[in-house]
mmCIF file of C-alpha atoms and ligand atoms in Angstrom:
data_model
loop_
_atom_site.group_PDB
_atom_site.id
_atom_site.type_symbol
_atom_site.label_atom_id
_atom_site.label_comp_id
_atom_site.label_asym_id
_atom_site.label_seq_id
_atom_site.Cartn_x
_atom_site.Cartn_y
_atom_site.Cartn_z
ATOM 1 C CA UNK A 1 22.774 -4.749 -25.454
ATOM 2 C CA UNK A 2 20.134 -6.847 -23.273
ATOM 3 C CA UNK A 3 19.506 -10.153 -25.145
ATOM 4 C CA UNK A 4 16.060 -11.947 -24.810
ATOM 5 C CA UNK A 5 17.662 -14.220 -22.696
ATOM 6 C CA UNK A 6 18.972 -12.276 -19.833
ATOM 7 C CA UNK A 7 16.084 -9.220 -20.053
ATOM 8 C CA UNK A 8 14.036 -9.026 -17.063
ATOM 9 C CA UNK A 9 10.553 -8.497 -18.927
ATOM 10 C CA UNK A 10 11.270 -11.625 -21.627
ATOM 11 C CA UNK A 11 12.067 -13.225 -18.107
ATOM 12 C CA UNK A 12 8.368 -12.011 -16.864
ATOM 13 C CA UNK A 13 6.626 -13.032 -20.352
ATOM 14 C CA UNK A 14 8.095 -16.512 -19.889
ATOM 15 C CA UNK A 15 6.769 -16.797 -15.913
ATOM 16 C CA UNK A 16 10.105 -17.192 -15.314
ATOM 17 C CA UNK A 17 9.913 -14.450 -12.184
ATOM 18 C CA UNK A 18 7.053 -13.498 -11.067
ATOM 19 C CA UNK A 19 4.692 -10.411 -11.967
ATOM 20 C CA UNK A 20 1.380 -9.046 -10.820
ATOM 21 C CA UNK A 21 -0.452 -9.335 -14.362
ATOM 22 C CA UNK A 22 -3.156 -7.728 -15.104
ATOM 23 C CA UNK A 23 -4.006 -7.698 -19.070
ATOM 24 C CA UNK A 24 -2.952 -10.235 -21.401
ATOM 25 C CA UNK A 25 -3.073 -10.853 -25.392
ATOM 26 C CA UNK A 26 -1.980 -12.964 -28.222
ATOM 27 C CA UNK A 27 1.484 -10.181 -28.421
ATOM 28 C CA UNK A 28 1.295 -8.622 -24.968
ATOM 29 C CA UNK A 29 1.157 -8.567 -21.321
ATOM 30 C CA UNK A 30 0.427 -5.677 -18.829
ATOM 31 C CA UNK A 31 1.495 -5.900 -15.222
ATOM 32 C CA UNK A 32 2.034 -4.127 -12.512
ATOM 33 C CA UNK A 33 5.078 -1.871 -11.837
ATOM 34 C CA UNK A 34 7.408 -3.045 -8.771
ATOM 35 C CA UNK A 35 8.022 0.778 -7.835
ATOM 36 C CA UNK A 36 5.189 2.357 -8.523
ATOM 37 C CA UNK A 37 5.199 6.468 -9.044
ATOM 38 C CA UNK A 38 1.379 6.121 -8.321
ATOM 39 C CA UNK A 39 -1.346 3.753 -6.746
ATOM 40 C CA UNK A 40 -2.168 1.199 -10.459
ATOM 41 C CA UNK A 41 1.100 2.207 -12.023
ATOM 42 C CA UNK A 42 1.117 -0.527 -15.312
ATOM 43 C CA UNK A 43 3.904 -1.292 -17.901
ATOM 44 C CA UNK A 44 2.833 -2.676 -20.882
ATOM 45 C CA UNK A 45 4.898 -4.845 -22.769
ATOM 46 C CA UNK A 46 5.197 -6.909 -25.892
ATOM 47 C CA UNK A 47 6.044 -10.203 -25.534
ATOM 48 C CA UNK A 48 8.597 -10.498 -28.305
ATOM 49 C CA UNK A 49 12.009 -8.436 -26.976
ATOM 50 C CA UNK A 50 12.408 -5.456 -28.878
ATOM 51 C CA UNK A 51 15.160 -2.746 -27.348
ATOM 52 C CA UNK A 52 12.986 0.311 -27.895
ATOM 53 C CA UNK A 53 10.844 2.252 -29.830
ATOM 54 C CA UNK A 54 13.883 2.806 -32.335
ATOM 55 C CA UNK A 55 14.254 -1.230 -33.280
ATOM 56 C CA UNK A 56 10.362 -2.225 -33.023
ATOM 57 C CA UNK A 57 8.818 -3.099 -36.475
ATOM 58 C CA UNK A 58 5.118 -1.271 -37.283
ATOM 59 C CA UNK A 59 3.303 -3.884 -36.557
ATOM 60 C CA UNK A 60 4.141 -5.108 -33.203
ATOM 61 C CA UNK A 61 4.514 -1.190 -32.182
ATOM 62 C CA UNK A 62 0.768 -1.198 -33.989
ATOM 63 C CA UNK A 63 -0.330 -4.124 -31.661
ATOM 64 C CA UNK A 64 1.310 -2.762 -28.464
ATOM 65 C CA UNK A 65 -0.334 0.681 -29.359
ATOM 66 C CA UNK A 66 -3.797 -0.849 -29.049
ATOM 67 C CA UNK A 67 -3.276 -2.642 -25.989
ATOM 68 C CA UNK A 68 -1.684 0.596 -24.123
ATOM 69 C CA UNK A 69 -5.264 2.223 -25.133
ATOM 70 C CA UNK A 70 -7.478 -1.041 -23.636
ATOM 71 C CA UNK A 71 -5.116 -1.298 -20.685
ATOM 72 C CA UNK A 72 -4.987 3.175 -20.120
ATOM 73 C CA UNK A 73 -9.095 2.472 -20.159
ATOM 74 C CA UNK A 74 -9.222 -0.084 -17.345
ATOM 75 C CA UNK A 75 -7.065 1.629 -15.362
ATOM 76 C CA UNK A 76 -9.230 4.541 -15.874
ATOM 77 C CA UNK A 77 -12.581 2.532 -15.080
ATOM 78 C CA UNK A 78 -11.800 0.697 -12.256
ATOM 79 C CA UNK A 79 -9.317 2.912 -10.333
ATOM 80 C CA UNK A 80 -11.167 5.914 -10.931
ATOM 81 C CA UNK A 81 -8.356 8.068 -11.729
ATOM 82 C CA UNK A 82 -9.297 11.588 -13.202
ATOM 83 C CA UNK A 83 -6.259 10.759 -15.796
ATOM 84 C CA UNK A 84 -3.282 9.022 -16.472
ATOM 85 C CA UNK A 85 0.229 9.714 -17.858
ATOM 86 C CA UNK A 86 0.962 7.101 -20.497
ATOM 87 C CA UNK A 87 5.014 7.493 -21.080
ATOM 88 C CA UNK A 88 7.884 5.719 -23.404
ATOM 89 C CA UNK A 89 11.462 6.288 -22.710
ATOM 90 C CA UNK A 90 13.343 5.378 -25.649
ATOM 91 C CA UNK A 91 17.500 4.850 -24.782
ATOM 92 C CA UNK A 92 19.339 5.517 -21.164
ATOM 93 C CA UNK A 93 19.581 9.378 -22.528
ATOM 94 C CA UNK A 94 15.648 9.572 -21.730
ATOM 95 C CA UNK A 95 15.734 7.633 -18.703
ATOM 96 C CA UNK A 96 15.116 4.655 -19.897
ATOM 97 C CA UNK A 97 16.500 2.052 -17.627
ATOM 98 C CA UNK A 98 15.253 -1.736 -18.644
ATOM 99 C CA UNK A 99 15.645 -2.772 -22.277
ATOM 100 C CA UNK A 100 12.925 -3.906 -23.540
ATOM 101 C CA UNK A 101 10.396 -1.239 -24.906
ATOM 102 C CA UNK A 102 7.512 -0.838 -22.626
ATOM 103 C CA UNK A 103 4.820 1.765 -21.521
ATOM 104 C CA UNK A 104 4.340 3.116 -18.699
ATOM 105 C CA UNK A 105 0.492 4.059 -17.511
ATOM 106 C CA UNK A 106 0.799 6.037 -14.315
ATOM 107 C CA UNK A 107 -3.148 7.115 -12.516
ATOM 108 C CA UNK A 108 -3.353 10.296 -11.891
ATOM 109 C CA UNK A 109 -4.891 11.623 -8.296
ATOM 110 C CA UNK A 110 -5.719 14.533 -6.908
ATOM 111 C CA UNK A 111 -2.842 15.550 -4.417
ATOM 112 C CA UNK A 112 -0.989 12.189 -6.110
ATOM 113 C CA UNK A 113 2.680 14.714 -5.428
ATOM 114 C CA UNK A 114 3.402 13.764 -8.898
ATOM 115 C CA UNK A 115 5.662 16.636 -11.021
ATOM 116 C CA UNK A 116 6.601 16.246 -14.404
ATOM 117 C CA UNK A 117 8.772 19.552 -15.271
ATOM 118 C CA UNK A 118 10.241 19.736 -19.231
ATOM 119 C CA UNK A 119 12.578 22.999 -19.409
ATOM 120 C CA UNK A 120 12.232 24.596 -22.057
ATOM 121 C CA UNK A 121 14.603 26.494 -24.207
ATOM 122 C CA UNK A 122 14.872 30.208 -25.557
ATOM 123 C CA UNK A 123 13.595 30.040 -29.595
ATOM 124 C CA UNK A 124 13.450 32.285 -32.784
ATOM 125 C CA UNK A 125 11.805 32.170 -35.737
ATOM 126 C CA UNK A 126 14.779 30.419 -37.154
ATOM 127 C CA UNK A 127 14.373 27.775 -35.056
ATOM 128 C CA UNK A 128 10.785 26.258 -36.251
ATOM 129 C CA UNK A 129 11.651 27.271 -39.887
ATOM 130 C CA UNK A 130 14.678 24.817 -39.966
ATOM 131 C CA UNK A 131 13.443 22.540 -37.413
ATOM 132 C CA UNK A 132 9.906 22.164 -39.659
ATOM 133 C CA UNK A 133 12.128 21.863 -42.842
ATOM 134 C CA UNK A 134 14.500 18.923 -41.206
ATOM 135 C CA UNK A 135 11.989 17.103 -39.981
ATOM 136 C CA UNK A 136 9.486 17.528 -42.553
ATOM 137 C CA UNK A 137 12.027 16.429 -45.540
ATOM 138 C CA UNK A 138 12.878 13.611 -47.325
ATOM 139 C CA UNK A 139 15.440 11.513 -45.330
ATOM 140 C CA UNK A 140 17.686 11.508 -47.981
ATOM 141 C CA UNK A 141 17.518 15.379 -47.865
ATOM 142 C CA UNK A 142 16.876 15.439 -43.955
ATOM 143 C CA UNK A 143 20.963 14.079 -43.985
ATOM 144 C CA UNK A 144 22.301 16.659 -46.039
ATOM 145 C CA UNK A 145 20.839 19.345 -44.046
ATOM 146 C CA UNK A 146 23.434 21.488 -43.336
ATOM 147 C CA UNK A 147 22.545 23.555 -40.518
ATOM 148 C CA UNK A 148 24.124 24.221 -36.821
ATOM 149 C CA UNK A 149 21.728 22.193 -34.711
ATOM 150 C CA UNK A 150 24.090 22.538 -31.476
ATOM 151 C CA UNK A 151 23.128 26.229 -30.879
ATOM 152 C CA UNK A 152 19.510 25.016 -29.848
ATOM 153 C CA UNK A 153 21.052 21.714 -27.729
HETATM 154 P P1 LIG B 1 12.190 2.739 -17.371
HETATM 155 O O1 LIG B 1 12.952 3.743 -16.582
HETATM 156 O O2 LIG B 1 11.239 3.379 -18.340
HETATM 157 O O3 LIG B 1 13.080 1.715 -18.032
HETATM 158 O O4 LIG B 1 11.280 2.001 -16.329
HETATM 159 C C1 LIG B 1 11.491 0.703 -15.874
HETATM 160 C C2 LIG B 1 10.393 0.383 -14.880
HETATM 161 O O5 LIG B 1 10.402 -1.005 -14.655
HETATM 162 C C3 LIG B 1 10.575 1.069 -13.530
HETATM 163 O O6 LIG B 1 9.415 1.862 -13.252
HETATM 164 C C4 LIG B 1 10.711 -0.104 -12.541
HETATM 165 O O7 LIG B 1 10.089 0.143 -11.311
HETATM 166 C C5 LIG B 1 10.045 -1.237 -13.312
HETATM 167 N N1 LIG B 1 10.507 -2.571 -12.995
HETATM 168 C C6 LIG B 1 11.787 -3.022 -12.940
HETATM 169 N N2 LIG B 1 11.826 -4.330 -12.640
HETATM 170 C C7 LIG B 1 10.540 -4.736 -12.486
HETATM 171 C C8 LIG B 1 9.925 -5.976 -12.156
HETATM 172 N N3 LIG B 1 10.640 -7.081 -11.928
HETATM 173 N N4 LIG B 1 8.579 -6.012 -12.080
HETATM 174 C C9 LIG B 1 7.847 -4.912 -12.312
HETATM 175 N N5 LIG B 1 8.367 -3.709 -12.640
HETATM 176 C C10 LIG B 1 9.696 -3.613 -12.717
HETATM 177 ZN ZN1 LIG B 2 13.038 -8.493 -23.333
#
């Protein structure tokens, strides 16, 4: 685990390498991404370290919430996108690669060559009626499910 210390984007909240910022608040900063996927490509970030969406507590994840929104809307209004993909990878399994939870807001062009391709998999009818009853339960309940989740993995 990254501590606040070592982690590149505590390192950019305390100016201690440099970014490109280009929104600011009392909990977060917004700046521009070093490899961008598209022309305006953003990260927002808080500036306490928090792994990921998993360790966050409400409130900070409340206050970075807001800020994604103001930051997605000057993106949109001064680069004149026609949209933007606003993305969270939570852990390495999701592609996640620096820890410390942040948002990505990528423009979206015309012609921009961007793909993003989900596979999907084959379902049944059991499927969404234990799937709605796992997730929908109490946790306490939600553990002693007793289903075989593997044949949908
Ligand atoms: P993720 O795969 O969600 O962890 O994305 C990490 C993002 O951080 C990538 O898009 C990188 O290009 C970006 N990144 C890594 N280091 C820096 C840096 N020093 N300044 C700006 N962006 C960075
Ligand atoms: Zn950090």
């Amino acid at each position: 685990m990254v501590t606040a210390q070592e982690c590149i984007f505590c390192k950019i909240v305390r100016n201690e390498i440099p970014s490109k910022r280009v929104y600011e608040d009392e909990n977060n900063i917004a700046f521009l991404d070093i490899n961008p996927a598209s022309p305006g490509h953003v990260l927002v970030v808080p500036k306490k370290h928090f792994g990921s969406m998993h360790d966050i507590d409400a409130s900070t994840m409340e206050k970075l919430g807001t800020a994604v929104k103001k930051v997605n809307d000057i993106v949109k209004e001064k680069l004149n996108c026609e949209g933007t993909n606003v993305m969270l990878n939570n852990g390495r399994i999701a592609g996640q690669i620096v820890e410390h939870i942040h948002f990505h807001i990528i423009p979206r062009y015309q012609g921009d060559g961007i793909e993003l391709h989900f596979p999907r998999f084959k379902t049944d009818e059991k499927y969404f009626d234990e799937m709605q009853k796992k997730l929908a339960a109490p946790a306490e309940k939600r553990k002693a499910a007793d289903d075989d989740w593997t044949r949908f993995a």
